[in-house]
Short mmCIF file of the C-alpha atoms (twelve columns), coordinates in Angstrom:
data_MODEL
# 
_entry.id   MODEL 
# 
loop_
_atom_site.group_PDB 
_atom_site.id 
_atom_site.type_symbol 
_atom_site.label_atom_id 
_atom_site.label_alt_id 
_atom_site.label_comp_id 
_atom_site.label_asym_id 
_atom_site.label_seq_id 
_atom_site.Cartn_x 
_atom_site.Cartn_y 
_atom_site.Cartn_z 
_atom_site.pdbx_PDB_model_num 
ATOM 1   C CA . MET A 1   12.265  3.201   29.621  1 
ATOM 2   C CA . SER A 2   11.368  5.930   27.142  1 
ATOM 3   C CA . GLY A 3   9.888   5.211   23.706  1 
ATOM 4   C CA . ARG A 4   13.005  6.593   22.033  1 
ATOM 5   C CA . ARG A 5   15.407  4.304   23.880  1 
ATOM 6   C CA . SER A 6   13.164  1.274   23.486  1 
ATOM 7   C CA . GLY A 7   12.675  1.931   19.776  1 
ATOM 8   C CA . ASN A 8   8.904   1.786   20.210  1 
ATOM 9   C CA . LEU A 9   7.669   4.579   17.971  1 
ATOM 10  C CA . ALA A 10  4.003   4.199   18.948  1 
ATOM 11  C CA . LEU A 11  4.927   4.586   22.604  1 
ATOM 12  C CA . ALA A 12  7.122   7.594   21.810  1 
ATOM 13  C CA . VAL A 13  4.199   9.310   20.024  1 
ATOM 14  C CA . HIS A 14  1.878   8.389   22.904  1 
ATOM 15  C CA . ALA A 15  4.331   10.024  25.334  1 
ATOM 16  C CA . CYS A 16  4.596   13.097  23.049  1 
ATOM 17  C CA . GLU A 17  8.385   12.789  22.877  1 
ATOM 18  C CA . ASP A 18  10.144  15.502  20.885  1 
ATOM 19  C CA . GLY A 19  10.345  14.523  17.219  1 
ATOM 20  C CA . ALA A 20  8.365   11.276  17.630  1 
ATOM 21  C CA . LEU A 21  5.547   12.283  15.292  1 
ATOM 22  C CA . GLU A 22  8.057   13.464  12.691  1 
ATOM 23  C CA . ARG A 23  9.900   10.115  12.938  1 
ATOM 24  C CA . LEU A 24  6.606   8.268   12.527  1 
ATOM 25  C CA . ILE A 25  5.757   10.254  9.406   1 
ATOM 26  C CA . ARG A 26  9.272   10.004  7.968   1 
ATOM 27  C CA . THR A 27  9.340   6.237   8.518   1 
ATOM 28  C CA . TYR A 28  5.920   5.381   7.078   1 
ATOM 29  C CA . GLN A 29  4.895   8.219   4.750   1 
ATOM 30  C CA . ASP A 30  6.244   6.738   1.503   1 
ATOM 31  C CA . PRO A 31  4.996   3.173   2.071   1 
ATOM 32  C CA . ILE A 32  1.542   4.406   3.112   1 
ATOM 33  C CA . PHE A 33  1.359   6.738   0.098   1 
ATOM 34  C CA . GLY A 34  2.413   3.937   -2.281  1 
ATOM 35  C CA . TYR A 35  -0.195  1.612   -0.823  1 
ATOM 36  C CA . ALA A 36  -2.968  4.234   -1.010  1 
ATOM 37  C CA . LEU A 37  -1.942  5.093   -4.567  1 
ATOM 38  C CA . ARG A 38  -2.226  1.463   -5.654  1 
ATOM 39  C CA . LEU A 39  -5.670  1.219   -4.072  1 
ATOM 40  C CA . LEU A 40  -7.000  4.541   -5.351  1 
ATOM 41  C CA . ARG A 41  -5.001  5.145   -8.555  1 
ATOM 42  C CA . ASP A 42  -5.108  8.868   -7.877  1 
ATOM 43  C CA . PRO A 43  -2.068  10.702  -6.436  1 
ATOM 44  C CA . PHE A 44  -4.133  13.537  -4.968  1 
ATOM 45  C CA . GLU A 45  -6.498  11.179  -3.138  1 
ATOM 46  C CA . ALA A 46  -3.562  8.999   -2.038  1 
ATOM 47  C CA . GLN A 47  -1.859  12.065  -0.554  1 
ATOM 48  C CA . GLU A 48  -5.020  13.011  1.317   1 
ATOM 49  C CA . VAL A 49  -5.377  9.477   2.671   1 
ATOM 50  C CA . THR A 50  -1.727  9.520   3.754   1 
ATOM 51  C CA . GLN A 51  -2.225  12.765  5.661   1 
ATOM 52  C CA . ASP A 52  -5.413  11.452  7.259   1 
ATOM 53  C CA . VAL A 53  -3.627  8.271   8.376   1 
ATOM 54  C CA . PHE A 54  -1.114  10.257  10.416  1 
ATOM 55  C CA . LEU A 55  -3.746  12.587  11.850  1 
ATOM 56  C CA . ARG A 56  -5.841  9.629   12.986  1 
ATOM 57  C CA . ALA A 57  -2.809  7.779   14.302  1 
ATOM 58  C CA . PHE A 58  -1.676  10.805  16.302  1 
ATOM 59  C CA . ARG A 59  -5.135  11.349  17.765  1 
ATOM 60  C CA . ALA A 60  -5.522  7.703   18.693  1 
ATOM 61  C CA . LEU A 61  -2.078  7.359   20.245  1 
ATOM 62  C CA . THR A 62  -2.248  10.584  22.233  1 
ATOM 63  C CA . SER A 63  -5.879  10.619  23.355  1 
ATOM 64  C CA . LYS A 64  -7.474  7.174   22.985  1 
ATOM 65  C CA . TYR A 65  -4.737  4.614   23.636  1 
ATOM 66  C CA . ASP A 66  -3.154  4.115   27.018  1 
ATOM 67  C CA . GLU A 67  0.546   3.398   27.524  1 
ATOM 68  C CA . GLU A 68  0.158   -0.387  27.503  1 
ATOM 69  C CA . ARG A 69  -1.912  -0.434  24.321  1 
ATOM 70  C CA . SER A 70  0.587   1.898   22.632  1 
ATOM 71  C CA . ARG A 71  3.508   -0.288  23.738  1 
ATOM 72  C CA . ASN A 72  1.904   -3.486  22.400  1 
ATOM 73  C CA . LEU A 73  0.610   -1.998  19.147  1 
ATOM 74  C CA . ALA A 74  1.754   -3.639  15.889  1 
ATOM 75  C CA . LEU A 75  2.358   -0.205  14.403  1 
ATOM 76  C CA . ARG A 76  3.028   -0.971  10.735  1 
ATOM 77  C CA . PRO A 77  -0.054  -3.184  10.152  1 
ATOM 78  C CA . TRP A 78  -2.167  -0.770  12.202  1 
ATOM 79  C CA . LEU A 79  -1.157  2.193   10.013  1 
ATOM 80  C CA . PHE A 80  -1.786  0.208   6.832   1 
ATOM 81  C CA . CYS A 81  -5.188  -0.847  8.189   1 
ATOM 82  C CA . ILE A 82  -6.113  2.802   8.740   1 
ATOM 83  C CA . ALA A 83  -4.946  3.600   5.196   1 
ATOM 84  C CA . ARG A 84  -6.939  0.694   3.787   1 
ATOM 85  C CA . ASN A 85  -10.143 1.791   5.507   1 
ATOM 86  C CA . LEU A 86  -9.743  5.400   4.418   1 
ATOM 87  C CA . ALA A 87  -8.954  4.383   0.828   1 
ATOM 88  C CA . ARG A 88  -11.922 2.011   0.694   1 
ATOM 89  C CA . ASN A 89  -14.237 4.780   1.908   1 
ATOM 90  C CA . ARG A 90  -12.897 7.148   -0.745  1 
ATOM 91  C CA . ARG A 91  -13.169 4.514   -3.463  1 
ATOM 92  C CA . ARG A 92  -16.773 3.716   -2.531  1 
ATOM 93  C CA . SER A 93  -17.623 7.394   -2.611  1 
ATOM 94  C CA . ARG A 94  -15.932 7.864   -5.980  1 
ATOM 95  C CA . GLU A 95  -17.545 4.745   -7.473  1 
ATOM 96  C CA . ALA A 96  -20.934 5.988   -6.367  1 
ATOM 97  C CA . ARG A 97  -20.343 9.078   -8.502  1 
ATOM 98  C CA . ALA A 98  -18.898 7.434   -11.620 1 
ATOM 99  C CA . GLU A 99  -17.062 4.406   -12.999 1 
ATOM 100 C CA . GLU A 100 -13.306 4.813   -13.114 1 
ATOM 101 C CA . ARG A 101 -11.640 4.499   -16.536 1 
ATOM 102 C CA . ILE A 102 -9.169  1.684   -17.114 1 
ATOM 103 C CA . PRO A 103 -6.639  2.519   -19.859 1 
ATOM 104 C CA . ASP A 104 -6.187  0.098   -22.781 1 
ATOM 105 C CA . GLU A 105 -2.470  0.676   -23.232 1 
ATOM 106 C CA . PRO A 106 0.431   0.845   -20.781 1 
ATOM 107 C CA . GLU A 107 1.053   4.344   -19.497 1 
ATOM 108 C CA . GLU A 108 4.035   6.026   -17.952 1 
ATOM 109 C CA . SER A 109 3.070   6.306   -14.311 1 
ATOM 110 C CA . ILE A 110 4.550   5.841   -10.911 1 
ATOM 111 C CA . GLY A 111 6.546   2.763   -11.733 1 
ATOM 112 C CA . PHE A 112 8.175   -0.224  -10.225 1 
ATOM 113 C CA . ALA A 113 11.856  0.093   -9.432  1 
ATOM 114 C CA . LEU A 114 13.997  -1.924  -11.818 1 
ATOM 115 C CA . GLY A 115 17.769  -1.619  -12.010 1 
ATOM 116 C CA . GLN A 116 19.243  -0.427  -15.299 1 
ATOM 117 C CA . ALA A 117 22.779  -1.200  -16.419 1 
ATOM 118 C CA . ASN A 118 22.998  0.113   -20.020 1 
ATOM 119 C CA . PRO A 119 20.764  1.661   -22.723 1 
ATOM 120 C CA . ALA A 120 19.657  -1.730  -24.115 1 
ATOM 121 C CA . SER A 121 18.773  -3.061  -20.688 1 
ATOM 122 C CA . GLU A 122 17.108  0.270   -19.824 1 
ATOM 123 C CA . LEU A 123 14.867  -0.098  -22.862 1 
ATOM 124 C CA . GLU A 124 14.059  -3.712  -22.030 1 
ATOM 125 C CA . ALA A 125 13.504  -2.870  -18.350 1 
ATOM 126 C CA . GLY A 126 11.226  -0.003  -19.368 1 
ATOM 127 C CA . GLN A 127 9.193   -2.332  -21.565 1 
ATOM 128 C CA . GLN A 128 9.003   -4.926  -18.794 1 
ATOM 129 C CA . ARG A 129 7.957   -2.255  -16.296 1 
ATOM 130 C CA . ARG A 130 5.199   -0.996  -18.609 1 
ATOM 131 C CA . LEU A 131 3.943   -4.543  -19.181 1 
ATOM 132 C CA . LEU A 132 3.992   -5.250  -15.449 1 
ATOM 133 C CA . GLU A 133 2.153   -2.008  -14.700 1 
ATOM 134 C CA . TRP A 134 -0.384  -2.726  -17.436 1 
ATOM 135 C CA . ALA A 135 -0.987  -6.228  -16.043 1 
ATOM 136 C CA . PHE A 136 -1.014  -4.983  -12.434 1 
ATOM 137 C CA . ASP A 137 -3.605  -2.339  -13.292 1 
ATOM 138 C CA . ARG A 138 -5.870  -5.035  -14.791 1 
ATOM 139 C CA . LEU A 139 -6.126  -6.844  -11.462 1 
ATOM 140 C CA . ASP A 140 -9.150  -6.304  -9.286  1 
ATOM 141 C CA . THR A 141 -8.534  -4.051  -6.287  1 
ATOM 142 C CA . ALA A 142 -8.288  -6.897  -3.781  1 
ATOM 143 C CA . SER A 143 -5.684  -8.737  -5.877  1 
ATOM 144 C CA . ARG A 144 -3.636  -5.555  -6.403  1 
ATOM 145 C CA . GLU A 145 -3.711  -4.990  -2.661  1 
ATOM 146 C CA . MET A 146 -2.475  -8.512  -1.873  1 
ATOM 147 C CA . VAL A 147 0.394   -8.322  -4.397  1 
ATOM 148 C CA . TRP A 148 1.367   -4.833  -3.274  1 
ATOM 149 C CA . LEU A 149 1.464   -5.621  0.432   1 
ATOM 150 C CA . ARG A 150 3.235   -8.983  0.062   1 
ATOM 151 C CA . PHE A 151 5.828   -8.185  -2.594  1 
ATOM 152 C CA . PHE A 152 6.302   -4.435  -2.704  1 
ATOM 153 C CA . GLU A 153 5.865   -3.703  1.005   1 
ATOM 154 C CA . GLU A 154 7.385   -7.119  1.838   1 
ATOM 155 C CA . MET A 155 4.848   -7.773  4.573   1 
ATOM 156 C CA . THR A 156 4.369   -11.168 6.141   1 
ATOM 157 C CA . HIS A 157 1.101   -13.020 5.761   1 
ATOM 158 C CA . ARG A 158 0.468   -12.293 9.449   1 
ATOM 159 C CA . GLU A 159 0.880   -8.524  8.933   1 
ATOM 160 C CA . ILE A 160 -1.424  -8.579  5.916   1 
ATOM 161 C CA . ALA A 161 -3.988  -10.591 7.872   1 
ATOM 162 C CA . ALA A 162 -3.965  -7.898  10.573  1 
ATOM 163 C CA . ILE A 163 -4.566  -5.227  7.940   1 
ATOM 164 C CA . VAL A 164 -7.356  -6.899  5.993   1 
ATOM 165 C CA . GLY A 165 -9.038  -8.731  8.865   1 
ATOM 166 C CA . LEU A 166 -8.559  -12.286 7.599   1 
ATOM 167 C CA . THR A 167 -6.726  -15.352 8.826   1 
ATOM 168 C CA . GLU A 168 -3.161  -16.002 7.681   1 
ATOM 169 C CA . SER A 169 -4.273  -19.034 5.676   1 
ATOM 170 C CA . ALA A 170 -6.953  -16.977 3.919   1 
ATOM 171 C CA . VAL A 171 -4.328  -14.345 3.083   1 
ATOM 172 C CA . ARG A 172 -1.985  -17.033 1.709   1 
ATOM 173 C CA . GLY A 173 -4.759  -18.208 -0.585  1 
ATOM 174 C CA . LYS A 174 -5.596  -14.696 -1.715  1 
ATOM 175 C CA . VAL A 175 -1.931  -13.915 -2.440  1 
ATOM 176 C CA . PHE A 176 -1.606  -17.159 -4.421  1 
ATOM 177 C CA . ARG A 177 -4.719  -16.405 -6.484  1 
ATOM 178 C CA . ALA A 178 -3.642  -12.781 -7.005  1 
ATOM 179 C CA . LEU A 179 -0.279  -13.945 -8.354  1 
ATOM 180 C CA . ARG A 180 -2.017  -16.387 -10.678 1 
ATOM 181 C CA . LYS A 181 -4.191  -13.517 -11.984 1 
ATOM 182 C CA . LEU A 182 -1.111  -11.328 -12.404 1 
ATOM 183 C CA . ARG A 183 0.681   -14.062 -14.383 1 
ATOM 184 C CA . ALA A 184 -2.375  -14.462 -16.636 1 
ATOM 185 C CA . ALA A 185 -2.574  -10.696 -17.191 1 
ATOM 186 C CA . LEU A 186 1.163   -10.595 -17.947 1 
ATOM 187 C CA . SER A 187 0.782   -13.391 -20.510 1 
ATOM 188 C CA . LYS A 188 -2.052  -11.462 -22.131 1 
ATOM 189 C CA . ALA A 189 -0.002  -8.249  -22.100 1 
ATOM 190 C CA . GLU A 190 3.021   -9.983  -23.623 1 
ATOM 191 C CA . GLY A 191 0.792   -11.462 -26.325 1 
ATOM 192 C CA . ARG A 192 -0.715  -8.056  -27.143 1 
ATOM 193 C CA . HIS A 193 2.658   -6.333  -27.318 1 
ATOM 194 C CA . ALA A 194 4.679   -9.095  -28.994 1 
ATOM 195 C CA . LEU A 195 4.817   -7.346  -32.351 1 
# 
């Protein structure tokens, strides 16, 4: 059975089926970019990581992995694991050169999607989004990663465990603690911006 008929995208790329690489990129480009952006906080570096993820994935699937390994690959966690490793390497390199600046006030940036119904709710949603972004940006990198993967990428604890190399129970604990930190940062943000 071909990769296209079976729906196995990793196997389709391994078999060099027409359009398989494009489907892989189209399916995962935005989530991988969003994840890299949250880890790196730099759109240019996140774009480079995203490109590198697909280059490495293509090379691995077409020249290193056999058909069975490609068929049994948990593709989504594998791609996110590649992105995580590349982002961590970039972050270490950048931190070796200089400390990154953390802004004191909420900024307009790549935001969280919130539905807007009317001008009043748009204003309130915008304020909530800025507070959430401000609080999210105050989290340490590991906590941001846990919240992003679990709630924005909607990954299971098992998928996250495969990405970060921990057990599911360890991931559950890290997600719980990250949410507690996010709530504390949100409380602080709401207190700062109450007036």
